[in-house]
mmCIF file of C-alpha atoms in Angstrom:
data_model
loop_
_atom_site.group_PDB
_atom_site.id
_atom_site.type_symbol
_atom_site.label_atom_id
_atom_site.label_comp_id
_atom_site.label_asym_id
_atom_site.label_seq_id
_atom_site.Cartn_x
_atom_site.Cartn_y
_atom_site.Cartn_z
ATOM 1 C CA UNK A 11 0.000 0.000 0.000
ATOM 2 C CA UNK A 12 3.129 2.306 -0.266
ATOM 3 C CA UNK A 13 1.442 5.942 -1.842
ATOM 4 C CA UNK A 14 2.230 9.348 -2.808
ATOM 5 C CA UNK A 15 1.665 10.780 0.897
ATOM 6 C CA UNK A 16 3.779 12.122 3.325
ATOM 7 C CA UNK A 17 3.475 9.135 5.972
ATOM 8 C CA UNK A 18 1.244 9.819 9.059
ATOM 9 C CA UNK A 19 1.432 10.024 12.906
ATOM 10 C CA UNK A 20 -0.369 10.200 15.694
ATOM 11 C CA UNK A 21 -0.194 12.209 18.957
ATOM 12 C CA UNK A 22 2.595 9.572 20.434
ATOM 13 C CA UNK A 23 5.241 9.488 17.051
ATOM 14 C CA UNK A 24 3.471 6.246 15.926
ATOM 15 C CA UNK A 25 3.127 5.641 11.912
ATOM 16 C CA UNK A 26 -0.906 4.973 11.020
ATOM 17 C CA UNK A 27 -1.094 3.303 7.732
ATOM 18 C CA UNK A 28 -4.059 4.664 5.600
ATOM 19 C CA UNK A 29 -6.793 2.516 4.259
ATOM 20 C CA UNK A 30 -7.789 2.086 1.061
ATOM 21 C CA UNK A 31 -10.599 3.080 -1.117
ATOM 22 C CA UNK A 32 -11.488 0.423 -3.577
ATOM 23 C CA UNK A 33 -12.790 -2.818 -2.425
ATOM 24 C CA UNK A 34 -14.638 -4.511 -5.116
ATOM 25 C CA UNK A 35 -14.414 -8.190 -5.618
ATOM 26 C CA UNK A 36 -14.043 -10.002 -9.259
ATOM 27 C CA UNK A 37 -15.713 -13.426 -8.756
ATOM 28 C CA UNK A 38 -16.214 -16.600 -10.871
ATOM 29 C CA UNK A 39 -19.775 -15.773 -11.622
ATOM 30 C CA UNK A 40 -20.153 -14.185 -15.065
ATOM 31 C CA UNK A 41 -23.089 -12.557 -13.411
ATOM 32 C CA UNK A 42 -20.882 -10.407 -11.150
ATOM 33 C CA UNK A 43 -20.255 -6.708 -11.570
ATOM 34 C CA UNK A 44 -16.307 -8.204 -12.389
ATOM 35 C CA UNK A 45 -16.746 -11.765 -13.740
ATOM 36 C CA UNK A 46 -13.369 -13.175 -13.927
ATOM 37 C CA UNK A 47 -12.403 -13.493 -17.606
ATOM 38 C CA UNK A 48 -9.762 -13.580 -19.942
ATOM 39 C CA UNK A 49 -7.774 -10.137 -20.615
ATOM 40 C CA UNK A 50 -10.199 -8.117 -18.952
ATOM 41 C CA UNK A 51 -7.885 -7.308 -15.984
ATOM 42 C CA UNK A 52 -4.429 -5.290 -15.582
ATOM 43 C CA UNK A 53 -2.473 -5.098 -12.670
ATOM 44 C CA UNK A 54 -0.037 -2.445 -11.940
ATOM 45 C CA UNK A 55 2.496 -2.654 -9.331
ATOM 46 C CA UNK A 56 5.619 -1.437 -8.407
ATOM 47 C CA UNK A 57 8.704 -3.920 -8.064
ATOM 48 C CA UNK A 58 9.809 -1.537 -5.353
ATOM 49 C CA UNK A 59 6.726 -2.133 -2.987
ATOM 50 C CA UNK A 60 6.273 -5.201 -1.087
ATOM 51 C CA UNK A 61 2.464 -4.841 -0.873
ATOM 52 C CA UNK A 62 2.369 -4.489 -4.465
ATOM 53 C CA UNK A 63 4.999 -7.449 -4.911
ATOM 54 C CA UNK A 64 2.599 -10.164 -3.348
ATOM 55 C CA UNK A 65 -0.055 -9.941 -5.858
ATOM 56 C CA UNK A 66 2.614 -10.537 -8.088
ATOM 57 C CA UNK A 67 3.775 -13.701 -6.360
ATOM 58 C CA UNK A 68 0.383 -15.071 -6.419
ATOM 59 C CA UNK A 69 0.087 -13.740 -10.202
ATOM 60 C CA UNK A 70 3.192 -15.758 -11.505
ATOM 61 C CA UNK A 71 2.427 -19.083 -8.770
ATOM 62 C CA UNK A 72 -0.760 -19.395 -10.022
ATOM 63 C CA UNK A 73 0.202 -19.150 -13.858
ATOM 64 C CA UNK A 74 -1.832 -16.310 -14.408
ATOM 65 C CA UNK A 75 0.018 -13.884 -16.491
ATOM 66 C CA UNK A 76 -1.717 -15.045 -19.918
ATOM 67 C CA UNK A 77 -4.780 -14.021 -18.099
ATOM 68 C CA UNK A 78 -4.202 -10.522 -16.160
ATOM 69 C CA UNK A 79 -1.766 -8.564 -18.257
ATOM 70 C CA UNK A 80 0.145 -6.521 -15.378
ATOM 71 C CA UNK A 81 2.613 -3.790 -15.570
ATOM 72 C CA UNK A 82 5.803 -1.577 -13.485
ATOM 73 C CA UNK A 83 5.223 1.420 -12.064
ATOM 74 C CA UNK A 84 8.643 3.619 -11.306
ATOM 75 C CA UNK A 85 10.006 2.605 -7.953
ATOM 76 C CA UNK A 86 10.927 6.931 -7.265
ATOM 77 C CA UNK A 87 8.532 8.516 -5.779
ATOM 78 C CA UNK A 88 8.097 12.387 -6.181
ATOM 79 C CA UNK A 89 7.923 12.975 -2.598
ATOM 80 C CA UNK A 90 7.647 16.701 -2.895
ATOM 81 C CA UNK A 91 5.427 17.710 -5.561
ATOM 82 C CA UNK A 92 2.814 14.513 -4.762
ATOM 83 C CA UNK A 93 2.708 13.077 -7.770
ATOM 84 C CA UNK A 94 3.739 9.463 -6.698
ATOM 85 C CA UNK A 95 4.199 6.498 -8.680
ATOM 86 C CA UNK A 96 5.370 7.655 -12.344
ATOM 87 C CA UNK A 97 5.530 5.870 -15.488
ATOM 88 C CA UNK A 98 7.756 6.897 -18.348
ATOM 89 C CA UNK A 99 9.580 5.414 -21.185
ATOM 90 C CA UNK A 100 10.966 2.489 -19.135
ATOM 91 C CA UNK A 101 7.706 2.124 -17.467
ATOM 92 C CA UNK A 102 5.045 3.048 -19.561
ATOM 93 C CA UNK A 103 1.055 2.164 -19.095
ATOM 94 C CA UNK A 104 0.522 -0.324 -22.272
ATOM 95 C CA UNK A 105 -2.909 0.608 -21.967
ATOM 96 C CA UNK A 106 -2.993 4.212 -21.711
ATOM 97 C CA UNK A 107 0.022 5.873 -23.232
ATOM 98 C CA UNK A 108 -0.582 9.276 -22.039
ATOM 99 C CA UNK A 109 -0.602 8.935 -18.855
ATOM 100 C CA UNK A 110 2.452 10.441 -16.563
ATOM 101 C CA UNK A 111 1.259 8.935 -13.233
ATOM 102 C CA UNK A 112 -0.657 6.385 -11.472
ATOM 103 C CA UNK A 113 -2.882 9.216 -10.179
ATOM 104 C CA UNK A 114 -4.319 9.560 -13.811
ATOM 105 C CA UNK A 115 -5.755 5.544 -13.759
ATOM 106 C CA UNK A 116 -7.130 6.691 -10.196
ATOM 107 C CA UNK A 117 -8.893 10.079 -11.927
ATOM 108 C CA UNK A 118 -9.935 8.317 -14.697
ATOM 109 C CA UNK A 119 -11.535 5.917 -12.068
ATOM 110 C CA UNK A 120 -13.002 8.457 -10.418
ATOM 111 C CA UNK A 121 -12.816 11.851 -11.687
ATOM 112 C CA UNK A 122 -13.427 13.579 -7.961
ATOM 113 C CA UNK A 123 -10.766 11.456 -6.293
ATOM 114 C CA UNK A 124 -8.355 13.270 -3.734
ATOM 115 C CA UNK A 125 -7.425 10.589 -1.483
ATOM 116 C CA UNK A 126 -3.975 8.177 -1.527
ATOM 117 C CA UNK A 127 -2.869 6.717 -4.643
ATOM 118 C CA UNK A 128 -1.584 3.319 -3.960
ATOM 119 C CA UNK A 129 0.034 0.267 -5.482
ATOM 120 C CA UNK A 130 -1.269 -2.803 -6.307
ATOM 121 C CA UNK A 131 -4.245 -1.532 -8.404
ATOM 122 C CA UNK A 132 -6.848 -4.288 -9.445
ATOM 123 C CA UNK A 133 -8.179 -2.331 -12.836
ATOM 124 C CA UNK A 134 -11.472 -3.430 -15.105
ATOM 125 C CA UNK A 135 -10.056 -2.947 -18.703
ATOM 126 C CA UNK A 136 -13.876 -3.286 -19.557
ATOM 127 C CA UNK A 137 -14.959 -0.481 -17.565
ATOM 128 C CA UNK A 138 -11.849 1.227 -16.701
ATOM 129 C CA UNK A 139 -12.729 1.084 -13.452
ATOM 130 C CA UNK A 140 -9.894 0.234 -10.639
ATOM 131 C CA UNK A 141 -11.901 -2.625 -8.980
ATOM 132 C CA UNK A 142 -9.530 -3.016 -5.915
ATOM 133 C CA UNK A 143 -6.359 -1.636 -4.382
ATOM 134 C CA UNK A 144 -6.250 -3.719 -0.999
ATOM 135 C CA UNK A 145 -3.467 -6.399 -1.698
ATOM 136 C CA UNK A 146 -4.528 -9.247 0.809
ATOM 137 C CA UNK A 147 -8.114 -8.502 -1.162
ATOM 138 C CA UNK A 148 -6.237 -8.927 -4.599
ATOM 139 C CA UNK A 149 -4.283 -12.172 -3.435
ATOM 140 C CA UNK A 150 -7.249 -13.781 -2.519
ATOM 141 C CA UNK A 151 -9.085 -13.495 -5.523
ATOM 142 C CA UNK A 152 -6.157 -14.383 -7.802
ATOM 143 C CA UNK A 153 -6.050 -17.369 -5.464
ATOM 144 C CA UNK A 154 -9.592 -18.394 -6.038
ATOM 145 C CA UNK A 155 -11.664 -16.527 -8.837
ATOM 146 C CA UNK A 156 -9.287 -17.497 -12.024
ATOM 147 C CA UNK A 157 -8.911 -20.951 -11.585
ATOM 148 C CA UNK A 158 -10.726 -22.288 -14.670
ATOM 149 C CA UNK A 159 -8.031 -20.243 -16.494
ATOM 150 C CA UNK A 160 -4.968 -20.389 -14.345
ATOM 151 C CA UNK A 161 -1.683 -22.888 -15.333
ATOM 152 C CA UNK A 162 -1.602 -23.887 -11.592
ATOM 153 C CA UNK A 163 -5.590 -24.082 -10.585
ATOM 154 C CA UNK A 164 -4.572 -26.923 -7.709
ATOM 155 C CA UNK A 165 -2.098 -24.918 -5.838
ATOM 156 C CA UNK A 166 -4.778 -23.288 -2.983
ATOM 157 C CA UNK A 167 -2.731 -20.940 -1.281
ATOM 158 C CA UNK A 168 -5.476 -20.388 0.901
ATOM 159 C CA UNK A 169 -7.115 -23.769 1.366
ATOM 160 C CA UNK A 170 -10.144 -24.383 4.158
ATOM 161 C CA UNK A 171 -8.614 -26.582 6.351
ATOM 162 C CA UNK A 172 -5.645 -23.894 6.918
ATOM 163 C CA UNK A 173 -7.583 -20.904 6.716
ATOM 164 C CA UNK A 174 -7.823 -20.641 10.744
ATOM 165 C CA UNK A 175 -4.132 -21.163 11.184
ATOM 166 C CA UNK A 176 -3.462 -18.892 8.522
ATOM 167 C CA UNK A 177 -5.387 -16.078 9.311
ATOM 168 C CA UNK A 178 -4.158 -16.090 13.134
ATOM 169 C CA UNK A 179 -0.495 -15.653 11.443
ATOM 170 C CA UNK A 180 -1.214 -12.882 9.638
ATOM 171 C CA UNK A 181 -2.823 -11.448 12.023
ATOM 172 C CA UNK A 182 0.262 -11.379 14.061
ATOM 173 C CA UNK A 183 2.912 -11.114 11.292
ATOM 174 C CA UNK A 184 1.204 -8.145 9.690
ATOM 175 C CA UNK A 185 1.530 -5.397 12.639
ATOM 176 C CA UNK A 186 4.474 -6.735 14.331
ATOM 177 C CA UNK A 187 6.646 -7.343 10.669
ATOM 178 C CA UNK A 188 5.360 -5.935 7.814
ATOM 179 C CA UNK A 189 4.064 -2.829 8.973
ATOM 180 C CA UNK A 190 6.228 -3.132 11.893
ATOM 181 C CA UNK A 191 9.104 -2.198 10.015
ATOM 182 C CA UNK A 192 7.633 1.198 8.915
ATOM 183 C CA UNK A 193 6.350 2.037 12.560
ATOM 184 C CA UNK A 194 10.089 1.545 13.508
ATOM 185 C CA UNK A 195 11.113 3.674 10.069
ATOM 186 C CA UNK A 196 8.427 5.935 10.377
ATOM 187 C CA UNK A 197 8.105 6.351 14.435
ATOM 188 C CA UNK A 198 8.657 10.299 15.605
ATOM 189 C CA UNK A 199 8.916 9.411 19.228
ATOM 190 C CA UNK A 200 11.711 6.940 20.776
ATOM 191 C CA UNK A 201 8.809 5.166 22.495
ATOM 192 C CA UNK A 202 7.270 4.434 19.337
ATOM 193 C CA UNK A 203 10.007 3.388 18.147
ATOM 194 C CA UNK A 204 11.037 0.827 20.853
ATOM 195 C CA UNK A 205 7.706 -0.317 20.538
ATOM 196 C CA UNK A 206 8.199 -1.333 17.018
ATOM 197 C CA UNK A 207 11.694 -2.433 17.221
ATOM 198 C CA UNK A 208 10.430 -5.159 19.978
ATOM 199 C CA UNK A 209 7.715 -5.973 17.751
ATOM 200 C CA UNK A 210 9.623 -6.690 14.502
ATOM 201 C CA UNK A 211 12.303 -9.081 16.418
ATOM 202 C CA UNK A 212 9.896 -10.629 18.918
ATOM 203 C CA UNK A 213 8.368 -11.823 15.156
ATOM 204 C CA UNK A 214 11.206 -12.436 13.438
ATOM 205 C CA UNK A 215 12.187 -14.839 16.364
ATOM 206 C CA UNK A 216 9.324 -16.710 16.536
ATOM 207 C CA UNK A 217 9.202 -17.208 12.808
ATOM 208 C CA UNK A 218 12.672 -18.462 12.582
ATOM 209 C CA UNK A 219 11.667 -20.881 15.266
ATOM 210 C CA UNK A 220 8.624 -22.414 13.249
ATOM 211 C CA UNK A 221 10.688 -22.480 10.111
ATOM 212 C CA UNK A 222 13.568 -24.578 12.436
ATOM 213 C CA UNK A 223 10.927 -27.543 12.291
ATOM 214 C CA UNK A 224 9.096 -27.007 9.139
ATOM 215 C CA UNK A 225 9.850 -25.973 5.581
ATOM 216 C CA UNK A 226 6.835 -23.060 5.366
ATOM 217 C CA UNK A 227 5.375 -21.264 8.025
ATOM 218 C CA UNK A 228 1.897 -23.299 7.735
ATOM 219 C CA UNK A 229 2.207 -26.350 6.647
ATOM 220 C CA UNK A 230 5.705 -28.027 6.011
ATOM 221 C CA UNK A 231 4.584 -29.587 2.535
ATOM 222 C CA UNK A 232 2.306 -26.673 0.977
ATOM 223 C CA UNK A 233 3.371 -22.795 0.932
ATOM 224 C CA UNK A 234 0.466 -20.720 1.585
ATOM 225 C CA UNK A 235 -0.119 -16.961 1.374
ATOM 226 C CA UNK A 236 1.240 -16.575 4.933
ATOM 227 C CA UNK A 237 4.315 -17.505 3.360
ATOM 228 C CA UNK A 238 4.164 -15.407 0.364
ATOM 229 C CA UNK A 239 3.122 -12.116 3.115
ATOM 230 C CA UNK A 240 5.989 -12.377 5.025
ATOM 231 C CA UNK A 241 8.240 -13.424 2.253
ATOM 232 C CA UNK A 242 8.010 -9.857 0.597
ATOM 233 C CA UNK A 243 9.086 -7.727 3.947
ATOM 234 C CA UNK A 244 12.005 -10.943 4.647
ATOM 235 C CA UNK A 245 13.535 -10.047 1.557
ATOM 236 C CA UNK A 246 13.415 -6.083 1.811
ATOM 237 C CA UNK A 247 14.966 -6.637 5.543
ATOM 238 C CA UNK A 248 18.524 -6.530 5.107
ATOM 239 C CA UNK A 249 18.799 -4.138 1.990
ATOM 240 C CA UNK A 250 16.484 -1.699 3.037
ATOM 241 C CA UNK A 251 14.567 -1.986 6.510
ATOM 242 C CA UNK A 252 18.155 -2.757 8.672
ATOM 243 C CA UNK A 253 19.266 0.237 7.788
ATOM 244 C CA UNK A 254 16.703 2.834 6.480
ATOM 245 C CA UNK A 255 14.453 1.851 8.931
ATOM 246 C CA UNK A 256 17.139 1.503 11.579
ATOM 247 C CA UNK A 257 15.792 -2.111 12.504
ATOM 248 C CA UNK A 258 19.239 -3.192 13.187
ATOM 249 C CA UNK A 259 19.447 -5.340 15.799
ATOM 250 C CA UNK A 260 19.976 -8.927 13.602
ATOM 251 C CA UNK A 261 20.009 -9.302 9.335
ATOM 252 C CA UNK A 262 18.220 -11.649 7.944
ATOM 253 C CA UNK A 263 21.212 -13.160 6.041
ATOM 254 C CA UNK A 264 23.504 -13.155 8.907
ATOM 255 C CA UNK A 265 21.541 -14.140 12.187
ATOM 256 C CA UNK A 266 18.550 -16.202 11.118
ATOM 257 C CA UNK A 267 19.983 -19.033 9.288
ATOM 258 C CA UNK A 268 16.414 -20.724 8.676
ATOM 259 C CA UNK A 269 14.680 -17.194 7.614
ATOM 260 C CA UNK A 270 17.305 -16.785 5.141
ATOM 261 C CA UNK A 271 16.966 -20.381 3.635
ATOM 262 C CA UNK A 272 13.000 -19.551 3.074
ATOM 263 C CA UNK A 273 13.775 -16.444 1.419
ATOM 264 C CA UNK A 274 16.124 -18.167 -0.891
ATOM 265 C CA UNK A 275 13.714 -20.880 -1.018
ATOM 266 C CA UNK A 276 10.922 -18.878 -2.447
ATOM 267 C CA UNK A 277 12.999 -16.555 -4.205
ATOM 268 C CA UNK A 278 14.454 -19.415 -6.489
ATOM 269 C CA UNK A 279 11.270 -20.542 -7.334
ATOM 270 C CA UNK A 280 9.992 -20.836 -11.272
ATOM 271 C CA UNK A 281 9.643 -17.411 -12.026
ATOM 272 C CA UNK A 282 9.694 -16.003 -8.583
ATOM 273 C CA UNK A 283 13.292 -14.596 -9.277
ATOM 274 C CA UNK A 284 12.031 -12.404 -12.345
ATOM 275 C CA UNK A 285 9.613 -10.695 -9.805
ATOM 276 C CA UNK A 286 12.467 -9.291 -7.423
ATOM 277 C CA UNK A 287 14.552 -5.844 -8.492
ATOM 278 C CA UNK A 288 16.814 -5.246 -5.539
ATOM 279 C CA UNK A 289 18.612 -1.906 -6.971
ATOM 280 C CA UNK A 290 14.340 -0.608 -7.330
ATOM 281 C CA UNK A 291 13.981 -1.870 -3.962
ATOM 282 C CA UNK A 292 17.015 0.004 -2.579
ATOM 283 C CA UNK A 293 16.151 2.930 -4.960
ATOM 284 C CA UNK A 294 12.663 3.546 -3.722
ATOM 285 C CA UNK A 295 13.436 3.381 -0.138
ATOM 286 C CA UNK A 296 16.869 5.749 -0.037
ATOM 287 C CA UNK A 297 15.600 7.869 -2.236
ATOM 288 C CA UNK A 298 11.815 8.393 -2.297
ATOM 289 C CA UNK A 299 11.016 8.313 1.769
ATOM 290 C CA UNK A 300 13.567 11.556 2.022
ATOM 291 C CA UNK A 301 11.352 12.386 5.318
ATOM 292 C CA UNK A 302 13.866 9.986 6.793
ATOM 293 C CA UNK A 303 16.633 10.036 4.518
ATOM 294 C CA UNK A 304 16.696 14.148 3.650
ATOM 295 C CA UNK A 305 19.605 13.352 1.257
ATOM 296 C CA UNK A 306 18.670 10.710 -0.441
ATOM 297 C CA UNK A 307 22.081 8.475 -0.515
ATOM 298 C CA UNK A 308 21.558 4.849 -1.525
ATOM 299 C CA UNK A 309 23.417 2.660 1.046
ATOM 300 C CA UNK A 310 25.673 0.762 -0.846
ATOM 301 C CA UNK A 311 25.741 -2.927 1.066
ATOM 302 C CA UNK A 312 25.152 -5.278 1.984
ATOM 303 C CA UNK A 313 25.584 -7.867 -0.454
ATOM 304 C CA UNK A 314 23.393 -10.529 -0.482
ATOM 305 C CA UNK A 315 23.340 -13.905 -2.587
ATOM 306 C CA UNK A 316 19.595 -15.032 -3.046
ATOM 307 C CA UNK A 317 20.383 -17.437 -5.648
ATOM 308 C CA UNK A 318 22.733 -19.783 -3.154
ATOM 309 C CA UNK A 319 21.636 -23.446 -2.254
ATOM 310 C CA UNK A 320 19.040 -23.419 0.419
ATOM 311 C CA UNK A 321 18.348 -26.363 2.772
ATOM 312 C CA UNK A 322 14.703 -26.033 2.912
ATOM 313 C CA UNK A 323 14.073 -29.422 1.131
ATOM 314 C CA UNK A 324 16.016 -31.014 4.100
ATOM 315 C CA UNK A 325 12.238 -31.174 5.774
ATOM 316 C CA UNK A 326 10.354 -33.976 4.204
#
């Protein structure tokens, strides 16, 4: 959900994440206001943004790109003037070459809108309406509503006899580690910051633990979109969140031995590697949130190898 706005506090220095505005739902129903169908759909996302990166995840692991066509926003933000997420030569909009900015697919949504404009977007070629812009939203329904279409329809990452286990994780994992991070990163107040700091490593050790004993965080034979949720912000850690966001108490790649296999687990799957940009990661972060980095110097390590062997498989 990273946006064009200047990020938000409250009274006690802690970062509020906004919410956001479109929540429609594309269904397998060719009756529905957004029947799932073939090239009706675009998503545009930002390789820079891990919200935006999990859709997709579930895009390419469901074998779903001949279905939703889905293109890369510019990972610099224009902080300043407000303009947000740009495209351009490198990054164009296939479908409507004028545009300069995300904020034009959100006008042309909605001609009145004024409020954040975020990535993923969900958008209705059809009716050139965004349909939805909430990623866990988006994930499920590329989990669920494609299937008759998708290369993978049996891999459930969401499947009913692990939905209670998996919600409860997320639950936990999405305050105290993926937005955790940016409360630390964002926090204007040292208590909010401590607050957040003991969050984000409280999680990370408990997830290391589980992944000691098991090869996802779930189930040890089946990833799930628990995996793929925490994935995203595990990979961002050490190039971006250890320092920028001054969460630098253990790395990833150094201290968590089992966190670091999963993240090279998943990141070496088929086609999972073409979905990761780590200079756009580093690029956004150093240089678009200059509220916390006024100068907007790219930090130039560490170096990390995503493509070594992992052990993961060593869990049968």
């Amino acid at each position: 959900m990273a946006d064009n706005k200047t990020p938000t506090t409250n009274i006690k220095g802690e970062f509020v994440r906004g919410v956001s505005s479109f929540r429609n739902w594309i269904k397998d129903d060719p009756s529905a206001e957004h029947p799932a169908e073939i090239n009706r759909y675009h998503l545009y996302v930002a390789l820079a943004c891990p919200w935006a990166h999990r859709t997709l995840v579930l895009l390419k692991l469901k074998g779903l790109n001949h279905v939703i066509s889905y293109s890369v926003v510019d990972g610099l933000l224009d902080m300043e003037k407000g303009c947000g997420w740009a495209f351009g030569e490198k990054y164009p909009d296939p479908h409507h070459p004028t545009f300069t900015h995300l904020k034009d697919v959100y006008k042309l949504s909605q001609p009145d809108y004024s409020g954040r404009v975020t990535v993923p977007v969900l958008f209705d070629l059809k009716t050139q309406k965004i349909v939805n812009n909430e990623s866990p939203e988006i994930i499920r329904m590329l989990n669920s509503e494609f299937n008759k279409f998708a290369r993978h329809p049996d891999l459930d990452l969401y499947p009913e006899h692990l939905r209670s286990h998996i919600d409860e994780l997320n639950e936990q994992v999405y305050p105290k580690l993926n937005n955790g991070v940016y409360r630390a990163g964002f926090a204007k107040s040292q208590e909010a910051y401590n607050a957040a700091f003991e969050d984000v490593f409280s999680m990370l050790d408990k997830l290391e633990n589980i992944l000691s004993k098991q090869r996802y965080l779930i189930d040890n034979n089946q990833i799930t979109e628990a995996d793929v949720r925490a994935w995203v912000t595990l990979l961002r850690f050490d190039p971006a969140y250890f320092t920028l966001f001054k969460c630098n108490k253990k790395m990833i790649s150094k201290d968590y031995p089992n966190l670091y296999g999963f993240v090279r687990d998943i990141y070496q799957m088929k086609d999972i590697k073409e979905t990761v940009d780590l200079h756009e990661i580093k690029k956004h972060y150093y240089r678009s949130l200059l509220t916390i980095n006024p100068a907007g110097i790219i930090a130039l390590g560490p170096e990390i190898n995503y493509d070594l062997p992992h052990d993961r498989d060593r869990f049968k």
